[in-house]
PDB file of C-alpha atoms in Angstrom:
ATOM      1  CA  MET R1170      35.892 -11.552   0.749  1.00  0.00           C
ATOM      2  CA  LYS R1171      34.017 -12.225  -2.480  1.00  0.00           C
ATOM      3  CA  ILE R1172      31.179  -9.806  -3.208  1.00  0.00           C
ATOM      4  CA  LEU R1173      28.508 -10.172  -5.908  1.00  0.00           C
ATOM      5  CA  PHE R1174      27.442  -6.759  -7.150  1.00  0.00           C
ATOM      6  CA  TYR R1175      23.846  -6.932  -8.502  1.00  0.00           C
ATOM      7  CA  GLY R1176      22.457  -4.519 -11.092  1.00  0.00           C
ATOM      8  CA  ALA R1177      25.876  -3.095 -11.945  1.00  0.00           C
ATOM      9  CA  LYS R1178      25.979   0.008 -14.113  1.00  0.00           C
ATOM     10  CA  ASN R1179      29.116   1.176 -15.915  1.00  0.00           C
ATOM     11  CA  TYR R1180      29.501   4.261 -13.701  1.00  0.00           C
ATOM     12  CA  GLU R1181      29.244   2.138 -10.560  1.00  0.00           C
ATOM     13  CA  CYS R1182      31.766  -0.427 -11.812  1.00  0.00           C
ATOM     14  CA  ARG R1183      34.290   2.323 -12.546  1.00  0.00           C
ATOM     15  CA  ALA R1184      33.793   3.931  -9.140  1.00  0.00           C
ATOM     16  CA  PHE R1185      34.148   0.723  -7.151  1.00  0.00           C
ATOM     17  CA  GLN R1186      37.030  -0.685  -9.235  1.00  0.00           C
ATOM     18  CA  SER R1187      38.995   2.539  -8.730  1.00  0.00           C
ATOM     19  CA  ARG R1188      38.889   1.953  -4.951  1.00  0.00           C
ATOM     20  CA  LEU R1189      39.621  -1.779  -4.934  1.00  0.00           C
ATOM     21  CA  PRO R1190      43.447  -1.475  -4.912  1.00  0.00           C
ATOM     22  CA  GLN R1191      43.186   0.141  -1.445  1.00  0.00           C
ATOM     23  CA  TYR R1192      41.693  -3.018   0.029  1.00  0.00           C
ATOM     24  CA  ASN R1193      43.541  -6.319  -0.038  1.00  0.00           C
ATOM     25  CA  GLY R1194      41.559  -9.528  -0.174  1.00  0.00           C
ATOM     26  CA  ILE R1195      38.316  -8.077  -1.582  1.00  0.00           C
ATOM     27  CA  GLU R1196      37.070  -9.430  -4.904  1.00  0.00           C
ATOM     28  CA  ILE R1197      34.001  -7.972  -6.610  1.00  0.00           C
ATOM     29  CA  THR R1198      32.052  -9.597  -9.420  1.00  0.00           C
ATOM     30  CA  PHE R1199      29.790  -7.158 -11.276  1.00  0.00           C
ATOM     31  CA  VAL R1200      26.634  -8.502 -12.930  1.00  0.00           C
ATOM     32  CA  GLU R1201      23.897  -6.635 -14.781  1.00  0.00           C
ATOM     33  CA  ALA R1202      21.253  -8.998 -13.417  1.00  0.00           C
ATOM     34  CA  GLU R1203      18.930  -7.551 -10.795  1.00  0.00           C
ATOM     35  CA  LEU R1204      18.317  -9.405  -7.560  1.00  0.00           C
ATOM     36  CA  GLU R1205      15.099 -11.400  -7.974  1.00  0.00           C
ATOM     37  CA  ILE R1206      13.862 -14.767  -6.781  1.00  0.00           C
ATOM     38  CA  HIS R1207      15.348 -16.546  -9.829  1.00  0.00           C
ATOM     39  CA  THR R1208      18.696 -14.732  -9.709  1.00  0.00           C
ATOM     40  CA  ALA R1209      19.373 -15.019  -5.976  1.00  0.00           C
ATOM     41  CA  GLU R1210      21.174 -18.365  -6.481  1.00  0.00           C
ATOM     42  CA  MET R1211      23.842 -16.514  -8.490  1.00  0.00           C
ATOM     43  CA  ALA R1212      25.245 -15.567  -5.087  1.00  0.00           C
ATOM     44  CA  THR R1213      26.406 -19.123  -4.422  1.00  0.00           C
ATOM     45  CA  GLY R1214      30.074 -19.003  -3.428  1.00  0.00           C
ATOM     46  CA  TYR R1215      29.959 -15.338  -2.411  1.00  0.00           C
ATOM     47  CA  GLU R1216      30.158 -14.098   1.173  1.00  0.00           C
ATOM     48  CA  ALA R1217      28.374 -10.835   0.431  1.00  0.00           C
ATOM     49  CA  VAL R1218      25.989  -9.224  -2.053  1.00  0.00           C
ATOM     50  CA  CYS R1219      25.807  -5.539  -2.878  1.00  0.00           C
ATOM     51  CA  LEU R1220      22.308  -4.156  -3.606  1.00  0.00           C
ATOM     52  CA  PHE R1221      20.721  -0.888  -4.642  1.00  0.00           C
ATOM     53  CA  VAL R1222      17.526   0.800  -3.576  1.00  0.00           C
ATOM     54  CA  HIS R1223      15.249  -1.149  -5.968  1.00  0.00           C
ATOM     55  CA  HIS R1224      16.489  -4.579  -4.893  1.00  0.00           C
ATOM     56  CA  SER R1225      14.069  -6.151  -2.413  1.00  0.00           C
ATOM     57  CA  VAL R1226      14.934  -8.902   0.028  1.00  0.00           C
ATOM     58  CA  ASP R1227      11.959 -10.829   1.390  1.00  0.00           C
ATOM     59  CA  ASP R1228      11.886 -14.046   3.400  1.00  0.00           C
ATOM     60  CA  ARG R1229      12.267 -16.243   0.285  1.00  0.00           C
ATOM     61  CA  ILE R1230      15.280 -14.366  -1.073  1.00  0.00           C
ATOM     62  CA  ALA R1231      16.812 -14.203   2.407  1.00  0.00           C
ATOM     63  CA  ARG R1232      16.627 -18.015   2.677  1.00  0.00           C
ATOM     64  CA  ILE R1233      18.185 -18.479  -0.773  1.00  0.00           C
ATOM     65  CA  LEU R1234      21.026 -16.071   0.028  1.00  0.00           C
ATOM     66  CA  LYS R1235      21.712 -17.795   3.326  1.00  0.00           C
ATOM     67  CA  LYS R1236      21.754 -21.214   1.620  1.00  0.00           C
ATOM     68  CA  ALA R1237      24.130 -19.807  -1.012  1.00  0.00           C
ATOM     69  CA  GLY R1238      26.619 -18.920   1.704  1.00  0.00           C
ATOM     70  CA  VAL R1239      25.982 -15.187   1.908  1.00  0.00           C
ATOM     71  CA  ARG R1240      26.596 -13.647   5.338  1.00  0.00           C
ATOM     72  CA  LEU R1241      26.496  -9.954   4.527  1.00  0.00           C
ATOM     73  CA  ILE R1242      24.088  -7.704   2.561  1.00  0.00           C
ATOM     74  CA  LEU R1243      25.648  -4.386   1.565  1.00  0.00           C
ATOM     75  CA  LEU R1244      23.261  -1.605   0.545  1.00  0.00           C
ATOM     76  CA  ARG R1245      24.689   1.124  -1.674  1.00  0.00           C
ATOM     77  CA  CYS R1246      21.956   3.480  -0.509  1.00  0.00           C
ATOM     78  CA  ALA R1247      20.749   5.043   2.736  1.00  0.00           C
ATOM     79  CA  GLY R1248      17.192   3.662   2.839  1.00  0.00           C
ATOM     80  CA  PHE R1249      16.472   0.070   3.853  1.00  0.00           C
ATOM     81  CA  ASN R1250      12.676  -0.101   3.611  1.00  0.00           C
ATOM     82  CA  GLN R1251      13.087  -2.644   0.762  1.00  0.00           C
ATOM     83  CA  ILE R1252      14.723  -5.133   3.144  1.00  0.00           C
ATOM     84  CA  ASP R1253      12.718  -7.456   5.397  1.00  0.00           C
ATOM     85  CA  LEU R1254      14.884  -6.997   8.477  1.00  0.00           C
ATOM     86  CA  SER R1255      13.191  -9.694  10.526  1.00  0.00           C
ATOM     87  CA  ALA R1256      13.619 -12.249   7.757  1.00  0.00           C
ATOM     88  CA  CYS R1257      17.339 -11.364   7.450  1.00  0.00           C
ATOM     89  CA  GLN R1258      17.768 -11.572  11.210  1.00  0.00           C
ATOM     90  CA  LYS R1259      16.166 -14.989  11.194  1.00  0.00           C
ATOM     91  CA  GLU R1260      18.712 -16.132   8.584  1.00  0.00           C
ATOM     92  CA  ASP R1261      21.577 -14.431  10.473  1.00  0.00           C
ATOM     93  CA  LEU R1262      22.284 -12.050   7.581  1.00  0.00           C
ATOM     94  CA  LEU R1263      24.065  -8.827   8.556  1.00  0.00           C
ATOM     95  CA  ILE R1264      22.813  -5.663   6.838  1.00  0.00           C
ATOM     96  CA  MET R1265      25.019  -2.604   6.243  1.00  0.00           C
ATOM     97  CA  ARG R1266      23.975   0.643   4.569  1.00  0.00           C
ATOM     98  CA  VAL R1267      25.362   4.085   3.714  1.00  0.00           C
ATOM     99  CA  PRO R1268      23.990   6.429   6.380  1.00  0.00           C
ATOM    100  CA  ASP R1269      25.883   9.521   5.153  1.00  0.00           C
ATOM    101  CA  TYR R1270      24.671   9.356   1.572  1.00  0.00           C
ATOM    102  CA  SER R1271      26.111  12.425  -0.166  1.00  0.00           C
ATOM    103  CA  PRO R1272      23.643  14.814   1.516  1.00  0.00           C
ATOM    104  CA  GLU R1273      24.726  17.896  -0.432  1.00  0.00           C
ATOM    105  CA  ALA R1274      24.279  16.124  -3.784  1.00  0.00           C
ATOM    106  CA  ILE R1275      20.716  15.099  -2.951  1.00  0.00           C
ATOM    107  CA  ALA R1276      19.829  18.499  -1.520  1.00  0.00           C
ATOM    108  CA  GLU R1277      21.227  20.198  -4.627  1.00  0.00           C
ATOM    109  CA  MET R1278      19.109  17.858  -6.754  1.00  0.00           C
ATOM    110  CA  ALA R1279      16.041  18.804  -4.718  1.00  0.00           C
ATOM    111  CA  MET R1280      16.676  22.491  -5.268  1.00  0.00           C
ATOM    112  CA  SER R1281      17.349  21.833  -8.975  1.00  0.00           C
ATOM    113  CA  LEU R1282      13.914  20.269  -9.270  1.00  0.00           C
ATOM    114  CA  ALA R1283      12.352  23.198  -7.393  1.00  0.00           C
ATOM    115  CA  LEU R1284      14.004  25.741  -9.670  1.00  0.00           C
ATOM    116  CA  ALA R1285      13.088  23.753 -12.776  1.00  0.00           C
ATOM    117  CA  VAL R1286       9.387  23.538 -12.005  1.00  0.00           C
ATOM    118  CA  ASN R1287       9.232  27.088 -10.663  1.00  0.00           C
ATOM    119  CA  ARG R1288      10.878  28.685 -13.706  1.00  0.00           C
ATOM    120  CA  LYS R1289       9.412  26.104 -16.116  1.00  0.00           C
ATOM    121  CA  ILE R1290      12.902  25.184 -17.370  1.00  0.00           C
ATOM    122  CA  HIS R1291      11.646  21.886 -18.835  1.00  0.00           C
ATOM    123  CA  LYS R1292       8.948  23.651 -20.851  1.00  0.00           C
ATOM    124  CA  ALA R1293      11.271  26.437 -21.943  1.00  0.00           C
ATOM    125  CA  TYR R1294      13.748  23.888 -23.259  1.00  0.00           C
ATOM    126  CA  ILE R1295      11.106  22.251 -25.441  1.00  0.00           C
ATOM    127  CA  LYS R1296       9.775  25.590 -26.712  1.00  0.00           C
ATOM    128  CA  VAL R1297      13.180  26.949 -27.652  1.00  0.00           C
ATOM    129  CA  ARG R1298      13.981  23.769 -29.600  1.00  0.00           C
ATOM    130  CA  GLU R1299      10.984  24.680 -31.781  1.00  0.00           C
ATOM    131  CA  ASN R1300      12.149  28.316 -32.150  1.00  0.00           C
ATOM    132  CA  ASN R1301       9.357  29.470 -29.839  1.00  0.00           C
ATOM    133  CA  PHE R1302      10.783  32.269 -27.681  1.00  0.00           C
ATOM    134  CA  SER R1303       7.528  33.446 -26.126  1.00  0.00           C
ATOM    135  CA  LEU R1304       7.556  33.921 -22.375  1.00  0.00           C
ATOM    136  CA  VAL R1305       3.884  33.006 -22.042  1.00  0.00           C
ATOM    137  CA  GLY R1306       3.476  30.200 -19.531  1.00  0.00           C
ATOM    138  CA  LEU R1307       7.058  30.395 -18.283  1.00  0.00           C
ATOM    139  CA  THR R1308       6.741  32.818 -15.380  1.00  0.00           C
ATOM    140  CA  GLY R1309       7.518  31.648 -11.871  1.00  0.00           C
ATOM    141  CA  VAL R1310       7.787  33.252  -8.440  1.00  0.00           C
ATOM    142  CA  ASN R1311      10.681  34.477  -6.315  1.00  0.00           C
ATOM    143  CA  PHE R1312      11.858  32.009  -3.674  1.00  0.00           C
ATOM    144  CA  PHE R1313      13.230  34.993  -1.711  1.00  0.00           C
ATOM    145  CA  GLY R1314      10.984  35.623   1.285  1.00  0.00           C
ATOM    146  CA  LYS R1315       8.963  32.443   0.799  1.00  0.00           C
ATOM    147  CA  THR R1316       8.690  29.653   3.411  1.00  0.00           C
ATOM    148  CA  ALA R1317      10.421  26.334   2.849  1.00  0.00           C
ATOM    149  CA  GLY R1318       9.048  23.422   4.861  1.00  0.00           C
ATOM    150  CA  ILE R1319      11.483  20.537   5.220  1.00  0.00           C
ATOM    151  CA  VAL R1320      10.112  17.184   6.326  1.00  0.00           C
ATOM    152  CA  GLY R1321      12.932  15.077   7.764  1.00  0.00           C
ATOM    153  CA  PHE R1322      15.809  17.070   9.198  1.00  0.00           C
ATOM    154  CA  GLY R1323      18.721  14.685   8.992  1.00  0.00           C
ATOM    155  CA  ARG R1324      21.871  15.435   7.028  1.00  0.00           C
ATOM    156  CA  ILE R1325      20.032  15.838   3.711  1.00  0.00           C
ATOM    157  CA  GLY R1326      17.286  17.972   5.198  1.00  0.00           C
ATOM    158  CA  GLN R1327      19.871  20.213   6.856  1.00  0.00           C
ATOM    159  CA  ALA R1328      21.778  20.558   3.584  1.00  0.00           C
ATOM    160  CA  MET R1329      18.522  21.562   1.866  1.00  0.00           C
ATOM    161  CA  ALA R1330      17.852  24.087   4.642  1.00  0.00           C
ATOM    162  CA  ARG R1331      21.262  25.715   4.114  1.00  0.00           C
ATOM    163  CA  ILE R1332      20.513  26.038   0.373  1.00  0.00           C
ATOM    164  CA  CYS R1333      17.070  27.528   0.983  1.00  0.00           C
ATOM    165  CA  HIS R1334      18.542  29.911   3.527  1.00  0.00           C
ATOM    166  CA  GLY R1335      20.996  31.073   0.868  1.00  0.00           C
ATOM    167  CA  PHE R1336      18.003  31.934  -1.320  1.00  0.00           C
ATOM    168  CA  GLY R1337      16.621  34.136   1.438  1.00  0.00           C
ATOM    169  CA  MET R1338      13.808  31.795   2.427  1.00  0.00           C
ATOM    170  CA  LYS R1339      12.270  31.303   5.835  1.00  0.00           C
ATOM    171  CA  ILE R1340      13.026  27.728   7.013  1.00  0.00           C
ATOM    172  CA  ILE R1341      10.652  25.585   9.056  1.00  0.00           C
ATOM    173  CA  ALA R1342      11.229  21.895   9.719  1.00  0.00           C
ATOM    174  CA  TYR R1343       9.442  18.848  11.045  1.00  0.00           C
ATOM    175  CA  ASP R1344      11.167  15.748  12.407  1.00  0.00           C
ATOM    176  CA  VAL R1345      10.332  13.279  15.155  1.00  0.00           C
ATOM    177  CA  PHE R1346      13.810  14.028  16.554  1.00  0.00           C
ATOM    178  CA  GLU R1347      14.797  17.676  16.890  1.00  0.00           C
ATOM    179  CA  ASN R1348      18.417  18.238  15.899  1.00  0.00           C
ATOM    180  CA  PRO R1349      20.131  21.291  17.366  1.00  0.00           C
ATOM    181  CA  ALA R1350      22.039  21.875  14.131  1.00  0.00           C
ATOM    182  CA  ILE R1351      21.516  25.162  12.238  1.00  0.00           C
ATOM    183  CA  LYS R1352      18.793  26.307  14.643  1.00  0.00           C
ATOM    184  CA  GLU R1353      19.941  29.890  14.114  1.00  0.00           C
ATOM    185  CA  PHE R1354      17.801  30.044  10.954  1.00  0.00           C
ATOM    186  CA  THR R1355      15.487  27.018  11.328  1.00  0.00           C
ATOM    187  CA  THR R1356      12.312  26.747  13.376  1.00  0.00           C
ATOM    188  CA  TYR R1357      10.840  23.381  14.339  1.00  0.00           C
ATOM    189  CA  VAL R1358       7.075  23.138  13.940  1.00  0.00           C
ATOM    190  CA  THR R1359       4.424  20.440  13.988  1.00  0.00           C
ATOM    191  CA  LEU R1360       3.607  18.673  10.728  1.00  0.00           C
ATOM    192  CA  ASP R1361       0.236  20.403  10.538  1.00  0.00           C
ATOM    193  CA  GLU R1362       1.906  23.783  10.971  1.00  0.00           C
ATOM    194  CA  LEU R1363       4.453  22.961   8.265  1.00  0.00           C
ATOM    195  CA  LEU R1364       1.740  21.898   5.824  1.00  0.00           C
ATOM    196  CA  ALA R1365      -0.242  25.083   6.439  1.00  0.00           C
ATOM    197  CA  GLN R1366       2.647  27.559   6.304  1.00  0.00           C
ATOM    198  CA  SER R1367       4.985  26.261   3.578  1.00  0.00           C
ATOM    199  CA  ASP R1368       5.218  27.590   0.026  1.00  0.00           C
ATOM    200  CA  LEU R1369       7.686  24.814  -0.790  1.00  0.00           C
ATOM    201  CA  ILE R1370       7.572  21.379   0.894  1.00  0.00           C
ATOM    202  CA  SER R1371      10.635  19.196   0.442  1.00  0.00           C
ATOM    203  CA  LEU R1372      10.568  15.563   1.626  1.00  0.00           C
ATOM    204  CA  HIS R1373      13.744  14.091   3.128  1.00  0.00           C
ATOM    205  CA  CYS R1374      12.408  11.559   5.613  1.00  0.00           C
ATOM    206  CA  PRO R1375      12.816   7.754   5.476  1.00  0.00           C
ATOM    207  CA  LEU R1376       9.969   5.497   4.403  1.00  0.00           C
ATOM    208  CA  THR R1377       8.440   3.789   7.418  1.00  0.00           C
ATOM    209  CA  GLU R1378       5.011   2.586   8.429  1.00  0.00           C
ATOM    210  CA  GLN R1379       4.456   6.034   9.941  1.00  0.00           C
ATOM    211  CA  THR R1380       5.579   8.024   6.891  1.00  0.00           C
ATOM    212  CA  LYS R1381       4.038   5.901   4.113  1.00  0.00           C
ATOM    213  CA  TYR R1382       1.655   8.140   2.139  1.00  0.00           C
ATOM    214  CA  LEU R1383       2.516  11.096   4.356  1.00  0.00           C
ATOM    215  CA  ILE R1384       1.289  13.243   1.488  1.00  0.00           C
ATOM    216  CA  ASN R1385      -2.306  12.226   0.837  1.00  0.00           C
ATOM    217  CA  ASP R1386      -5.717  13.767   0.202  1.00  0.00           C
ATOM    218  CA  TYR R1387      -6.075  14.876   3.830  1.00  0.00           C
ATOM    219  CA  SER R1388      -2.585  16.369   4.215  1.00  0.00           C
ATOM    220  CA  ILE R1389      -2.834  18.104   0.839  1.00  0.00           C
ATOM    221  CA  SER R1390      -6.107  19.756   1.950  1.00  0.00           C
ATOM    222  CA  LYS R1391      -4.160  21.462   4.771  1.00  0.00           C
ATOM    223  CA  MET R1392      -1.620  23.032   2.409  1.00  0.00           C
ATOM    224  CA  LYS R1393      -1.520  26.483   0.864  1.00  0.00           C
ATOM    225  CA  ASP R1394      -3.079  26.867  -2.537  1.00  0.00           C
ATOM    226  CA  GLY R1395      -0.388  26.569  -5.209  1.00  0.00           C
ATOM    227  CA  VAL R1396       2.104  24.818  -2.944  1.00  0.00           C
ATOM    228  CA  MET R1397       5.226  23.279  -4.489  1.00  0.00           C
ATOM    229  CA  ILE R1398       6.105  19.711  -3.473  1.00  0.00           C
ATOM    230  CA  ILE R1399       9.597  18.218  -3.979  1.00  0.00           C
ATOM    231  CA  ASN R1400      10.377  14.585  -3.265  1.00  0.00           C
ATOM    232  CA  THR R1401      13.894  13.161  -3.381  1.00  0.00           C
ATOM    233  CA  GLY R1402      13.193  10.707  -0.565  1.00  0.00           C
ATOM    234  CA  ARG R1403      11.052   7.652  -1.278  1.00  0.00           C
ATOM    235  CA  GLY R1404       8.199   7.341  -3.757  1.00  0.00           C
ATOM    236  CA  GLN R1405       5.686   6.017  -1.267  1.00  0.00           C
ATOM    237  CA  LEU R1406       5.925   9.125   0.873  1.00  0.00           C
ATOM    238  CA  ILE R1407       3.370  10.475  -1.603  1.00  0.00           C
ATOM    239  CA  HIS R1408       0.086   8.878  -2.623  1.00  0.00           C
ATOM    240  CA  THR R1409       0.352   9.369  -6.362  1.00  0.00           C
ATOM    241  CA  ASN R1410      -3.374   9.583  -7.121  1.00  0.00           C
ATOM    242  CA  ALA R1411      -3.761  12.207  -4.411  1.00  0.00           C
ATOM    243  CA  LEU R1412      -0.890  14.181  -5.952  1.00  0.00           C
ATOM    244  CA  ILE R1413      -2.466  13.995  -9.409  1.00  0.00           C
ATOM    245  CA  GLU R1414      -5.804  15.213  -8.056  1.00  0.00           C
ATOM    246  CA  GLY R1415      -4.057  18.035  -6.218  1.00  0.00           C
ATOM    247  CA  LEU R1416      -2.368  19.120  -9.446  1.00  0.00           C
ATOM    248  CA  LYS R1417      -5.637  18.928 -11.375  1.00  0.00           C
ATOM    249  CA  ASN R1418      -7.568  21.099  -8.960  1.00  0.00           C
ATOM    250  CA  LYS R1419      -4.627  23.539  -8.643  1.00  0.00           C
ATOM    251  CA  LYS R1420      -4.229  22.974  -4.897  1.00  0.00           C
ATOM    252  CA  ILE R1421      -0.698  21.879  -5.778  1.00  0.00           C
ATOM    253  CA  GLY R1422       0.973  24.364  -8.072  1.00  0.00           C
ATOM    254  CA  SER R1423       3.878  22.133  -9.075  1.00  0.00           C
ATOM    255  CA  ALA R1424       5.716  18.974  -8.132  1.00  0.00           C
ATOM    256  CA  GLY R1425       9.290  17.843  -8.719  1.00  0.00           C
ATOM    257  CA  LEU R1426       9.824  14.113  -8.228  1.00  0.00           C
ATOM    258  CA  ASP R1427      13.080  12.170  -8.230  1.00  0.00           C
ATOM    259  CA  VAL R1428      11.232   9.071  -7.005  1.00  0.00           C
ATOM    260  CA  TYR R1429       7.952   7.294  -7.689  1.00  0.00           C
ATOM    261  CA  GLU R1430       6.085   4.698  -5.632  1.00  0.00           C
ATOM    262  CA  GLU R1431       6.085   2.128  -8.462  1.00  0.00           C
ATOM    263  CA  GLU R1432       9.552   2.930  -9.773  1.00  0.00           C
ATOM    264  CA  SER R1433      11.283  -0.433  -9.362  1.00  0.00           C
ATOM    265  CA  GLU R1434      10.178  -1.765 -12.765  1.00  0.00           C
ATOM    266  CA  TYR R1435      11.116   1.355 -14.686  1.00  0.00           C
ATOM    267  CA  PHE R1436      13.826   3.447 -13.064  1.00  0.00           C
ATOM    268  CA  TYR R1437      17.555   3.129 -13.836  1.00  0.00           C
ATOM    269  CA  GLU R1438      16.870   1.521 -17.220  1.00  0.00           C
ATOM    270  CA  ASP R1439      16.298   2.824 -20.763  1.00  0.00           C
ATOM    271  CA  GLN R1440      12.549   2.382 -21.332  1.00  0.00           C
ATOM    272  CA  SER R1441      12.395   4.339 -24.591  1.00  0.00           C
ATOM    273  CA  ASP R1442      11.580   1.250 -26.680  1.00  0.00           C
ATOM    274  CA  ARG R1443       8.492   0.206 -24.720  1.00  0.00           C
ATOM    275  CA  ILE R1444       5.089   1.402 -23.725  1.00  0.00           C
ATOM    276  CA  ILE R1445       4.844   1.885 -19.952  1.00  0.00           C
ATOM    277  CA  ASP R1446       1.850  -0.064 -18.684  1.00  0.00           C
ATOM    278  CA  ASP R1447       1.450   1.963 -15.490  1.00  0.00           C
ATOM    279  CA  ASP R1448      -1.267   4.507 -16.374  1.00  0.00           C
ATOM    280  CA  VAL R1449      -0.713   6.500 -13.187  1.00  0.00           C
TER     281      VAL R1449
END
C-alpha cells in the first residue's frame, strides 16, 4: 500500500519511519503540504492518505481523493469532526482513526496547564528573566480539597481523574455514557451540577453538534466565581468571546488552552514572522 502523508513534521517522519520495517509492502511518502482543495490531487497514485486534526475533508476534497484512487483516509488523531463522514461514505472512502490516543499524555498536559495558570508559572518565568524575584501576583491556591469537574469521561477523562485524585481533589464527572471505571473516587453528576460545583473544569469530550460551544455565556453564568477552565479537547467546545468576557469580569479566574476554535491557520507552524490577523 502506498500512503501519502500530508503535513509531515520531522518528528512524525522519524516516528513513522522507525516502524516501517515491521510492515512489508507499505510505502509512505511524506510531504510538508497540507491537505487543501488545490493539493488533494497530489494523492493521485496513492491508495491512502494520512491526515492530522487540522486537515478537513469536505465533499469537494472527498471527490478529488476518490478520483485520485484513494480508498482509505487515515487520521493520526482521535477526533474526526473535521471529516464530512456522509461525503466520504458517498465516495466509498473508508475512515480510520486512533481511538486510544495516548490518554495519559493528554491528561498530563491538561494538569500541566492547570498547574501553570494556578501557580502563574508563565508569568514567573518572564519576571525572573528580568531579575524580578517579587512574589506579588504569583500566588495560587491549593488543589488539595478542591473539586475537579471532568466533562467527557473516556480514557483521557479517566486519566485526568486519576491525576486529580492523586492531588487530593474531589472528582465529579459528566458524560452521556456512564463508565463504571474508577467509580470508587468519581461521582457522576448532571452538567448543571458539574458547572455549579467545580473549582476546576477540564474538557475531554469530542466535538459534536451537541457539544459545540458547550462553554458559553449561559453555562459560564452557572459556574463558581473564579473557576479554572482547561481545554485539551477541541477549540469549539468553548465560545471564545464568552471566555474572554468571563475572564474580564473575573467570573473565570484562569484558563489553560491547548486548542482554539480558529486554530487551523496558525497552529503547528512557526508564526513568529507574521502579524496574526485574528483579533480574538
